[in-house]
XYZ file of C-alpha atoms in Angstrom:
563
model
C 136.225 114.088 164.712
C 136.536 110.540 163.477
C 132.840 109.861 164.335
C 131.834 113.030 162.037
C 134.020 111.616 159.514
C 132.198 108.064 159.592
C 128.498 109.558 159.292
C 129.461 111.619 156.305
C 131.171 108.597 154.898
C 128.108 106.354 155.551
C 125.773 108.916 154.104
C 128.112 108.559 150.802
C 127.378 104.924 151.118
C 123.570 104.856 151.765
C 123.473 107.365 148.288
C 125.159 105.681 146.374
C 123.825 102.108 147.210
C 120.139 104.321 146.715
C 121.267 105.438 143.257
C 122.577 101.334 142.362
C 119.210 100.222 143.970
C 117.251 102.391 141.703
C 119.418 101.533 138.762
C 119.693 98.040 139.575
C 115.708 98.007 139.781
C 115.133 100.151 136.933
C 117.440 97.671 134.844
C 115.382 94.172 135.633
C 112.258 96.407 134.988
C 113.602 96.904 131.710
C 115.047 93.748 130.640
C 112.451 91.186 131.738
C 110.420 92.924 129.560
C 112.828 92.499 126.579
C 113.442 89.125 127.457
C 110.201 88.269 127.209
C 109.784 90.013 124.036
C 112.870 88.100 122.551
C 111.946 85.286 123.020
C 108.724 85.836 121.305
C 110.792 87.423 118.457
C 113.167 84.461 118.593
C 109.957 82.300 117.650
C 108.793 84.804 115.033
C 112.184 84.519 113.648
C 111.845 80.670 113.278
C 108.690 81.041 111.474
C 109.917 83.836 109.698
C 112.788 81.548 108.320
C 110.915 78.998 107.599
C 108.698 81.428 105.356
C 111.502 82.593 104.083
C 113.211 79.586 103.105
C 109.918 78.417 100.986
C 109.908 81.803 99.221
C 113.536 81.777 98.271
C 112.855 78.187 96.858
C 109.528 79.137 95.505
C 111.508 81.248 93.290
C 114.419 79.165 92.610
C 111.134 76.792 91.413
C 109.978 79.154 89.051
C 113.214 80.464 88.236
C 114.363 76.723 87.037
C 110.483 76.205 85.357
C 111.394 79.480 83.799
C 114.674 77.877 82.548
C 112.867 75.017 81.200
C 110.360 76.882 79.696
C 113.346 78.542 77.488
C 114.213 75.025 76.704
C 110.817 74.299 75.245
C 110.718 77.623 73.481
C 114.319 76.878 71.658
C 112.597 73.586 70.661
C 109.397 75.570 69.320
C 111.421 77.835 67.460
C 113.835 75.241 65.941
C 110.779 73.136 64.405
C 108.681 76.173 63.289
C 112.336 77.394 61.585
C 112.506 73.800 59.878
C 108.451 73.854 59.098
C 108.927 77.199 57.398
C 111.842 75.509 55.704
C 110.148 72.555 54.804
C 106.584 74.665 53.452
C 108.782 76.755 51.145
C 111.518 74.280 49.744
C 110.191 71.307 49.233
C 110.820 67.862 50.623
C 114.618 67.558 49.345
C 115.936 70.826 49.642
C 114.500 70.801 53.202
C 116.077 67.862 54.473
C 119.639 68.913 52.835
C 119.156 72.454 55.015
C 118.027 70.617 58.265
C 120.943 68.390 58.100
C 123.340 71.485 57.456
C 121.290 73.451 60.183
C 121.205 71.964 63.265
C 122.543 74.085 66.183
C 125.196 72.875 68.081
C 124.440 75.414 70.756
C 120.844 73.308 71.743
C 122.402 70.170 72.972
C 118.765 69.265 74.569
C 117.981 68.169 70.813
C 118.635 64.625 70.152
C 117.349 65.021 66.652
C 114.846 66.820 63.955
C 112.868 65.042 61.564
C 110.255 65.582 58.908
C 107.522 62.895 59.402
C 105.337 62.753 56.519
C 101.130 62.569 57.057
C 101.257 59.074 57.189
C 103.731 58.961 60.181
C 107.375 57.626 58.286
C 110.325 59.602 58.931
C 111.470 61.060 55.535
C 114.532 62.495 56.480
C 116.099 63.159 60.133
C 119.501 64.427 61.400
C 120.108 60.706 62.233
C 120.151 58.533 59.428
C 118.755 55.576 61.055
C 115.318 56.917 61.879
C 114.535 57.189 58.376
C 111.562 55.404 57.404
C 110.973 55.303 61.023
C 106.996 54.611 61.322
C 105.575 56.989 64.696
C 102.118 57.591 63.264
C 100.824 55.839 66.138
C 102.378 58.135 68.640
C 99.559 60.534 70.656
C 101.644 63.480 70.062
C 101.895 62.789 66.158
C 98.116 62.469 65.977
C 97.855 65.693 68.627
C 99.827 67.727 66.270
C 98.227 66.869 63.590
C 94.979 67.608 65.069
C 95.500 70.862 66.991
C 98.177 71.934 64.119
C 99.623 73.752 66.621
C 103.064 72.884 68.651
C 102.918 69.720 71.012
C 105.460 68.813 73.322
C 104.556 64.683 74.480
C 105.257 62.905 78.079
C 107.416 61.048 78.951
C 108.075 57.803 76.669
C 110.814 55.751 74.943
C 112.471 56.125 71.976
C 111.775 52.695 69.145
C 115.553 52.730 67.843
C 117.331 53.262 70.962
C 114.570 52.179 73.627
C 115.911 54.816 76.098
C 113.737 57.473 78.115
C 112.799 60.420 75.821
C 110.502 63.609 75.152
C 109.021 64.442 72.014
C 107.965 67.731 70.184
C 106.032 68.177 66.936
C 105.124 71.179 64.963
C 102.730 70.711 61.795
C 103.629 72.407 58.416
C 99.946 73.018 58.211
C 100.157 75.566 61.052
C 102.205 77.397 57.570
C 101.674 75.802 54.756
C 97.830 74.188 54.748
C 98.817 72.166 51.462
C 101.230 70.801 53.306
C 100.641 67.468 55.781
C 104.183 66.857 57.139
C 105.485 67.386 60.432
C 108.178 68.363 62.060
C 109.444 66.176 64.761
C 112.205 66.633 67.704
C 114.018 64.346 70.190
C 114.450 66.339 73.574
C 116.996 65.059 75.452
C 116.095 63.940 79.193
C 119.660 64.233 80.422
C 120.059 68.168 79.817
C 116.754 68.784 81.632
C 118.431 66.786 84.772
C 121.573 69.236 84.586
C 119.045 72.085 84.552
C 117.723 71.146 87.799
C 121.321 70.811 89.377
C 120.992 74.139 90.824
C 118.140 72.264 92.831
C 120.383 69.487 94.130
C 122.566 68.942 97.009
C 120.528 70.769 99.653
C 119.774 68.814 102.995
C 115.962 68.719 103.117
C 115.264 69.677 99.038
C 113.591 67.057 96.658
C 113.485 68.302 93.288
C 111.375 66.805 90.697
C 110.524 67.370 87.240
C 107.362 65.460 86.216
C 104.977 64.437 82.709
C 101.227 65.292 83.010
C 100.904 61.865 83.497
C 102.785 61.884 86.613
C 105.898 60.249 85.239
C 109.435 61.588 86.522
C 111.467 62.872 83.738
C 114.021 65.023 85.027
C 116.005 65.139 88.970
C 119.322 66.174 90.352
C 121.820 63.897 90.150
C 121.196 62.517 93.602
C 117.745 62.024 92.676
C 118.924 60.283 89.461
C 117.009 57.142 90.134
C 113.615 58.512 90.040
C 113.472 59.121 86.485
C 111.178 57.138 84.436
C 109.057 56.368 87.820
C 105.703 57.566 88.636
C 105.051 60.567 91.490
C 102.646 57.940 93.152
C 105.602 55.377 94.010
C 107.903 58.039 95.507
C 106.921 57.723 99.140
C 107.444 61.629 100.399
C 105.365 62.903 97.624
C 102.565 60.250 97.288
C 100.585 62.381 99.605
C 100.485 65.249 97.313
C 100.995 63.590 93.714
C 97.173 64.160 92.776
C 97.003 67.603 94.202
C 99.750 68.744 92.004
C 98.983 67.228 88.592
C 95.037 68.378 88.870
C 96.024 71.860 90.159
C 95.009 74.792 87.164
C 96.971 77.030 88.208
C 100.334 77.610 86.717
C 101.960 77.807 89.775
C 101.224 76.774 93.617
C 102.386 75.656 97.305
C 100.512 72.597 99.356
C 101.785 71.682 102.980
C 101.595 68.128 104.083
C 102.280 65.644 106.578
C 104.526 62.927 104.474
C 105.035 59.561 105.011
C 107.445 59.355 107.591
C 105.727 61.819 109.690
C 107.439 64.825 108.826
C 106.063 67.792 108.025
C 107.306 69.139 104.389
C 105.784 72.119 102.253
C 106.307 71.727 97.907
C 105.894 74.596 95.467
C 105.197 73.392 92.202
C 105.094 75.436 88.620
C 103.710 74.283 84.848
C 106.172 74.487 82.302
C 104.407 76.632 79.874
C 103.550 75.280 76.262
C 103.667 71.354 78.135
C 101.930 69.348 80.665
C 104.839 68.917 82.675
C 105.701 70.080 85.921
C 108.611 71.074 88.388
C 107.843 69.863 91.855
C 110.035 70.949 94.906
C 109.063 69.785 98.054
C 110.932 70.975 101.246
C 111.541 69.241 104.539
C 110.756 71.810 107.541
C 112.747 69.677 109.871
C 115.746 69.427 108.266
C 115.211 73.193 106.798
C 115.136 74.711 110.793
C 118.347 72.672 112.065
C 120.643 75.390 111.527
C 117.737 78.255 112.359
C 117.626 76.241 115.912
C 121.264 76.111 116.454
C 121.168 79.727 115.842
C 117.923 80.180 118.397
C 119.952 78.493 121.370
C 123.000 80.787 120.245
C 120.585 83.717 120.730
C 119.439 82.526 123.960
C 122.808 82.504 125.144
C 123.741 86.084 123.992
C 120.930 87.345 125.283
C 121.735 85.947 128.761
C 124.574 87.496 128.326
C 123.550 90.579 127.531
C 121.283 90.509 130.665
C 124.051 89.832 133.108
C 126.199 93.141 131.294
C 122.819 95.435 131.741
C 122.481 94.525 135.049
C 126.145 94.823 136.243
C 126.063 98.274 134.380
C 123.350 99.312 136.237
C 124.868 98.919 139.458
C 127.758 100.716 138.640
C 126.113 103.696 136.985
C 125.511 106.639 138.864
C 122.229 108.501 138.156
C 124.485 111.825 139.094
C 126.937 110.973 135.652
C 123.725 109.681 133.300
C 120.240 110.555 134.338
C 120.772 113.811 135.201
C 123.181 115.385 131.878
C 120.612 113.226 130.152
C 117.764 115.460 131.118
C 119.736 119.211 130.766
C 120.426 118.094 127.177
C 117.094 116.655 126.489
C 115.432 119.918 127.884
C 117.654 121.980 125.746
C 116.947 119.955 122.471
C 113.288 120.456 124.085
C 113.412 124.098 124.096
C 115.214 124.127 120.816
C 112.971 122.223 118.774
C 109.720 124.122 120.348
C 111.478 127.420 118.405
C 113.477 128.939 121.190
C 116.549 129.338 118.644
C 118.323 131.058 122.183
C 118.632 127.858 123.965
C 121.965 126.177 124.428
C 123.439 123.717 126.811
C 125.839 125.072 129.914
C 128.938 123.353 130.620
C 129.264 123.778 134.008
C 126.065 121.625 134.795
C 127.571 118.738 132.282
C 130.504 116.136 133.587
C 133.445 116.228 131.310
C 132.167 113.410 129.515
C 129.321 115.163 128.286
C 131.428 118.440 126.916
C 131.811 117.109 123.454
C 128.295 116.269 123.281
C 127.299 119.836 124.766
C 129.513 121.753 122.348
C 128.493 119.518 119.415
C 124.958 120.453 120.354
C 125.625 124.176 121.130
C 127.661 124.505 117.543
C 124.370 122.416 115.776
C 121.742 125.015 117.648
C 123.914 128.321 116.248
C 124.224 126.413 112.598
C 120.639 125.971 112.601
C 119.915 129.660 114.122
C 121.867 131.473 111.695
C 120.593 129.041 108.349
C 116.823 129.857 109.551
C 117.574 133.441 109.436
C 119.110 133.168 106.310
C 116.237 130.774 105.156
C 113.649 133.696 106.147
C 115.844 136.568 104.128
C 116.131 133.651 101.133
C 112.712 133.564 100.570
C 111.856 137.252 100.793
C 114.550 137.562 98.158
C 112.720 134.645 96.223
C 109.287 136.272 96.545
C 110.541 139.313 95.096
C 111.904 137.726 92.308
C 108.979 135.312 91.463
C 107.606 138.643 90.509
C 110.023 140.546 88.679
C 110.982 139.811 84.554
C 114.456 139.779 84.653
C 114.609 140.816 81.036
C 112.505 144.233 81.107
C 113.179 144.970 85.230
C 109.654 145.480 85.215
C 107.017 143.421 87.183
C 106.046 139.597 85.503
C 102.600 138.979 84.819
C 102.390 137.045 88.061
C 103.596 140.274 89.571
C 101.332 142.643 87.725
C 98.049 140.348 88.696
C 98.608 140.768 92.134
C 98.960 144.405 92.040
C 95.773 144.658 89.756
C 93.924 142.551 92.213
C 95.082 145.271 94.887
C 94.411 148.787 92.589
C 91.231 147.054 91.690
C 90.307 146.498 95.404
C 91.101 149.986 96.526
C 89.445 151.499 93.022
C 86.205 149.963 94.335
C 86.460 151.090 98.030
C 87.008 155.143 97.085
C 84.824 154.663 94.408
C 87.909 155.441 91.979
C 88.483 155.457 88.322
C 91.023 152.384 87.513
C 92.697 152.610 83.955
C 94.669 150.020 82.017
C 96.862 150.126 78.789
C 98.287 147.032 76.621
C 100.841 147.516 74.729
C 102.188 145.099 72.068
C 105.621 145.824 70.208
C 104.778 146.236 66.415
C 105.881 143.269 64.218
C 108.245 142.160 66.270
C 108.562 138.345 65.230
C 110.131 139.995 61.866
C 112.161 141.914 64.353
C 113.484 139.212 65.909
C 114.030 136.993 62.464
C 115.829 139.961 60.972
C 118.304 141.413 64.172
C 118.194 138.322 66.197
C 116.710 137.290 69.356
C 119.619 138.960 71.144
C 118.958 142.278 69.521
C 115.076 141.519 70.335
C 116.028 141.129 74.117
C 117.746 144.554 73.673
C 114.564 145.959 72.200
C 112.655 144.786 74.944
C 114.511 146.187 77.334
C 114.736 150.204 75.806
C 110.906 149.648 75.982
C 110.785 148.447 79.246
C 112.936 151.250 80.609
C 110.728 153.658 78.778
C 107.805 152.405 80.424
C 109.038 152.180 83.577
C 109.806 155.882 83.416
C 106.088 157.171 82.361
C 105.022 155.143 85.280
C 106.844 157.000 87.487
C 105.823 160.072 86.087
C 101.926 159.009 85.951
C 101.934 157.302 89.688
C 101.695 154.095 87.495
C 102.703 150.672 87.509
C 104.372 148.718 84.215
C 104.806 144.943 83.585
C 105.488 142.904 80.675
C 102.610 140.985 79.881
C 104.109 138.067 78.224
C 106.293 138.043 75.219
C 106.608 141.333 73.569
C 103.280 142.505 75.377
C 103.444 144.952 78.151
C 101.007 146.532 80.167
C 100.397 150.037 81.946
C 98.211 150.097 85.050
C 97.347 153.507 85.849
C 95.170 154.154 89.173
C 92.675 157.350 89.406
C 93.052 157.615 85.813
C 90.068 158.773 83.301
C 89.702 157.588 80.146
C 90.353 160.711 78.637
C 94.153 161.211 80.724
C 94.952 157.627 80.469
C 94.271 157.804 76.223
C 96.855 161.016 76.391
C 99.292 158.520 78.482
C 98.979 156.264 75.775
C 99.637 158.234 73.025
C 102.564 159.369 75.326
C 103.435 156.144 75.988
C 103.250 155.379 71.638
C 105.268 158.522 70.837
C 108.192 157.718 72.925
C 108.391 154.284 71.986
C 108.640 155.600 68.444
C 111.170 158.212 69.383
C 113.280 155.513 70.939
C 114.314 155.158 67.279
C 115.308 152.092 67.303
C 116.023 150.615 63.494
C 112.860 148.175 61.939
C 113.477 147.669 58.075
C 110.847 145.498 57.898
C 108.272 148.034 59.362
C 106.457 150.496 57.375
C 107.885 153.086 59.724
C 111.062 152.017 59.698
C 111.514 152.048 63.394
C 110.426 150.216 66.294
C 106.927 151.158 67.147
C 104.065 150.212 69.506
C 99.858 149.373 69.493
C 98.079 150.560 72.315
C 94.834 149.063 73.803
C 92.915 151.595 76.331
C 90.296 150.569 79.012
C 88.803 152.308 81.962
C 86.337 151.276 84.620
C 84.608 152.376 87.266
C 84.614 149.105 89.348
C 82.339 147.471 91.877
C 80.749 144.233 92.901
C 79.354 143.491 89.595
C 82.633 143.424 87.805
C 85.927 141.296 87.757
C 89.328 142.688 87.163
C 89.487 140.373 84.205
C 87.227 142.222 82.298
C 89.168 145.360 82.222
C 92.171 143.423 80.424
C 89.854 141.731 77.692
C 88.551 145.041 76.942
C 92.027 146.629 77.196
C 92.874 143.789 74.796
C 89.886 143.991 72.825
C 91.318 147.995 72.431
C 94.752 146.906 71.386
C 93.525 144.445 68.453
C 91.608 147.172 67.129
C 94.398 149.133 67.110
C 96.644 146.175 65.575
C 93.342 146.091 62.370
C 94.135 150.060 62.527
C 97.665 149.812 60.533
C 99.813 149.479 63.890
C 101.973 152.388 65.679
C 98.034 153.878 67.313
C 96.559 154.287 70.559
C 92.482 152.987 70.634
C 90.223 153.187 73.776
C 87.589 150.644 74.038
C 84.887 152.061 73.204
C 84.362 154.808 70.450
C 82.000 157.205 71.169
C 83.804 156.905 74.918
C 81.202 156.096 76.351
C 80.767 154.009 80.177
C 78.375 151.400 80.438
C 76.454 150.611 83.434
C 78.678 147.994 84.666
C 81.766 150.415 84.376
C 84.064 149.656 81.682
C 84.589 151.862 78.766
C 82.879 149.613 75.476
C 82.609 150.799 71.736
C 78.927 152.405 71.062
């Protein structure tokens, strides 16, 4: 007995250590793939990152050029205001107004002037540049060339001697008479705080530079730069020609710098100036934290590893792989349109009944909402063709069953007649009663209609507005022109009040046409001619019936025409 006992409880063992074999095998099969894969997608993440990290400053470059650029345009604006000023007031009066005028919301201007042709300052915001000579200055002489706005390098001022910028706007660009110009001190220190968004990042240098090459603007840890050329800063000697001769507005070089490490710079043209903002980036210093962060990943994914594996051993296929598979073939069957299928329980551990009945409650949801899908659209299809105001058939409606009479006219060689019918006058209906009482009209005609199609084996639809139509299979001309005088004389009788009508009542034009049809023939002939029918009968005085055609007579191609 206890040896029986022992084999069964070995054959338990050898099972299960099968099933954690398999598992354990299936689980290094799976993750020295991934690990492999991680840690090329670890590396791609570093580049990535790196990429990343030039974009995002790429923008902050052209974001803070953009900024600068507003700068410059608030300094345009301000001397074109004062040259407009200065055009239509005279030399007085405009200085009075520029002194009373300055904004105190554009700290970045130092001060204005008006500098006659000559080059002396006739009147400024500060009283000791007057008579200021700067007629020697490129950017005077530029402005005065180009007469058009000029915004200098960097230089420094004569009274003060400190580091300044310079724009100039001509009056001429207004006033052609006039030969003064307008003159502004830019202010190098509001340019700096600008760029402070660009400072205090480990591996950013942030520079903003002249077209000569000149710094004129940095971060405040880069304060010492200013005033020196991009050639004797030793990072960006490398790539200080590269940047100034580059025509486009905007750009990104990588380099090896000076100290052997690699950097990348994006650079971007202030518009309306020569200068530039330069940011280069250090790579090294960039990827420090990314790194950190890769040997953090190679740890939790070692981790990670060691978890799979233990889970693997203690899995058993008998609680995952195999309620895997029932519910995978039942999702199978399900979506391959056997709405029947659903999931037993009693082949599921209890760990797997939520799931089941989830899944079972899902396949009955679905079952019933495609059933009720199918009887929503045959509802919907029925509808598309139906006028909701007449209860008669839509034009969309009465096409298709045209296209069908019209088919089965030609097949047993059968007479096919048509009748339009328009409602007499009834815009002046409809301004005098109302469109409500014009929807009721409608309707009384649509009933009638619908009722002499029943009695003729016919079909009615509303054409469109206050046009109807009358289909009428294995009809002759002759029966289907006594329908429509039928069809006239009850519409009349419906007496339904018209003051504005000569008949004083509602009343109808009919348009006749039969055919005969075959290959040589569309359906849409037989409703021009029926319409061709009903505007004769509209030029006839209204409230009449008129085939098409009258000495009723058929053509060879079939359709009743006038002789």
């Amino acid at each position: 007995m206890f040896g029986v006992s022992f084999n069964r409880n070995r054959v338990k063992l050898k099972k299960l250590l099968g099933i954690r074999a398999r598992l354990a095998l299936l689980a290094v099969m799976l993750v020295a793939p991934l690990m492999l894969e991680r840690v090329r997608s670890l590396e791609d993440a570093r580049a990535k990152q790196i990429a990343m990290a030039s974009e995002e400053y790429a923008n902050i470059t052209l974001h803070t050029a953009e900024t600068q650029r507003e700068v410059v345009s608030s300094v345009e604006t301000m001397l074109k205001s004062a040259a407009y000023i200065r055009a239509s007031s005279g030399i007085g009066r405009s200085c009075e107004i520029l002194r009373a005028s300055l904004p105190t919301n554009l700290p970045w201007i130092r001060s204005i002037m008006i500098v006659s042709k000559e080059g002396v300052v006739q009147c400024s915001t500060l009283n000791m540049l007057v008579g200021l000579n700067i007629g020697d200055r490129d950017y005077f002489r530029k402005a005065q060339q180009t007469r058009d706005f000029v915004f200098s390098d960097y230089l420094f001022a004569r009274v003060s001697n400190r580091p300044i910028l310079m724009a100039a706007y001509p009056v001429a660009a207004i006033n052609p008479e006039e030969d003064a110009v307008v003159v502004a001190g830019i202010n190098l220190d509001w340019m700096s705080k600008i760029m402070a968004k660009l400072g205090g990042r480990p591996g950013i240098s942030a520079l903003l530079v002249d077209g000569a090459g000149v710094v004129l603007a940095a971060p405040a840890e880069e304060a010492s730069m200013i005033g020196k050329p991009l050639n004797n800063v030793p990072l960006l000697t490398a790539i200080a020609h590269k940047a100034l001769v580059s025509d486009t507005p905007t750009g990104s070089l990588s380099f090896t710098a000076a100290d052997g490490s690699q950097r990348a710079i994006s650079f971007a043209r202030i518009p309306g100036t020569q200068s530039r903002l330069i940011v280069s980036i250090d790579e090294a210093k960039i990827t420090a934290a990314i790194n950190r962060d890769i040997r953090t990943a190679y740890l939790q994914l070692g981790l990670v590893c060691l978890f799979v594996l233990l889970g693997a051993l203690i899995g058993a296929e008998k609680l995952i792989i195999n309620p895997i598979e029932v519910m995978t073939g039942m999702a199978r069957r399900f979506g391959e349109g056997d709405w029947s299928a659903r999931v037993s329980h009693s082949r599921l551990p209890s760990e797997f009944m939520p799931l089941a009945r989830a899944f079972n409650a899902m396949a009955a949801q679905l079952s019933q909402r495609e059933r009720e899908l199918v009887a929503t659209n045959d509802r919907l299809t029925v509808m598309a063709s139906i006028d909701m105001l007449s209860g008669l058939a839509n034009r969309r409606g009465f096409q298709s069953r045209l296209d069908f009479e019209w088919m089965k006219a030609q097949q047993y060689r059968r007479e096919l007649s048509l009748l339009m019918i328009d409602v007499d006058h009834f815009k002046l209906y409809n301004d005098t009663y109302g469109h409500p009482e014009g929807d009721a009209c409608l309707t009384r005609i649509g009933e009638a209609l619908a009722s002499i199609a029943a009695d003729n084996l016919g079909f009615a639809g509303r054409y469109g507005g206050e046009e109807f139509c009358l289909l009428l299979p294995n009809t002759s001309p002759q029966k289907a022109l006594e329908i429509g005088e039928t069809v006239r004389a009850t519409v009349q009788g419906l007496g339904l009040p018209h003051i504005t009508s000569s008949h004083r009542t509602v009343t109808v034009s009919v348009g006749v046409a039969a055919a005969l049809p075959n290959d040589a023939q569309t359906a849409g002939e037989l409703i021009e001619a029926a319409d061709a029918a009903l505007y004769a009968a509209k030029h006839r005085g209204r409230n009449t019936v008129v085939e098409h055609g009258f000495a009723k007579l058929v053509d060879e191609a079939g359709i009743a025409m006038a002789g």
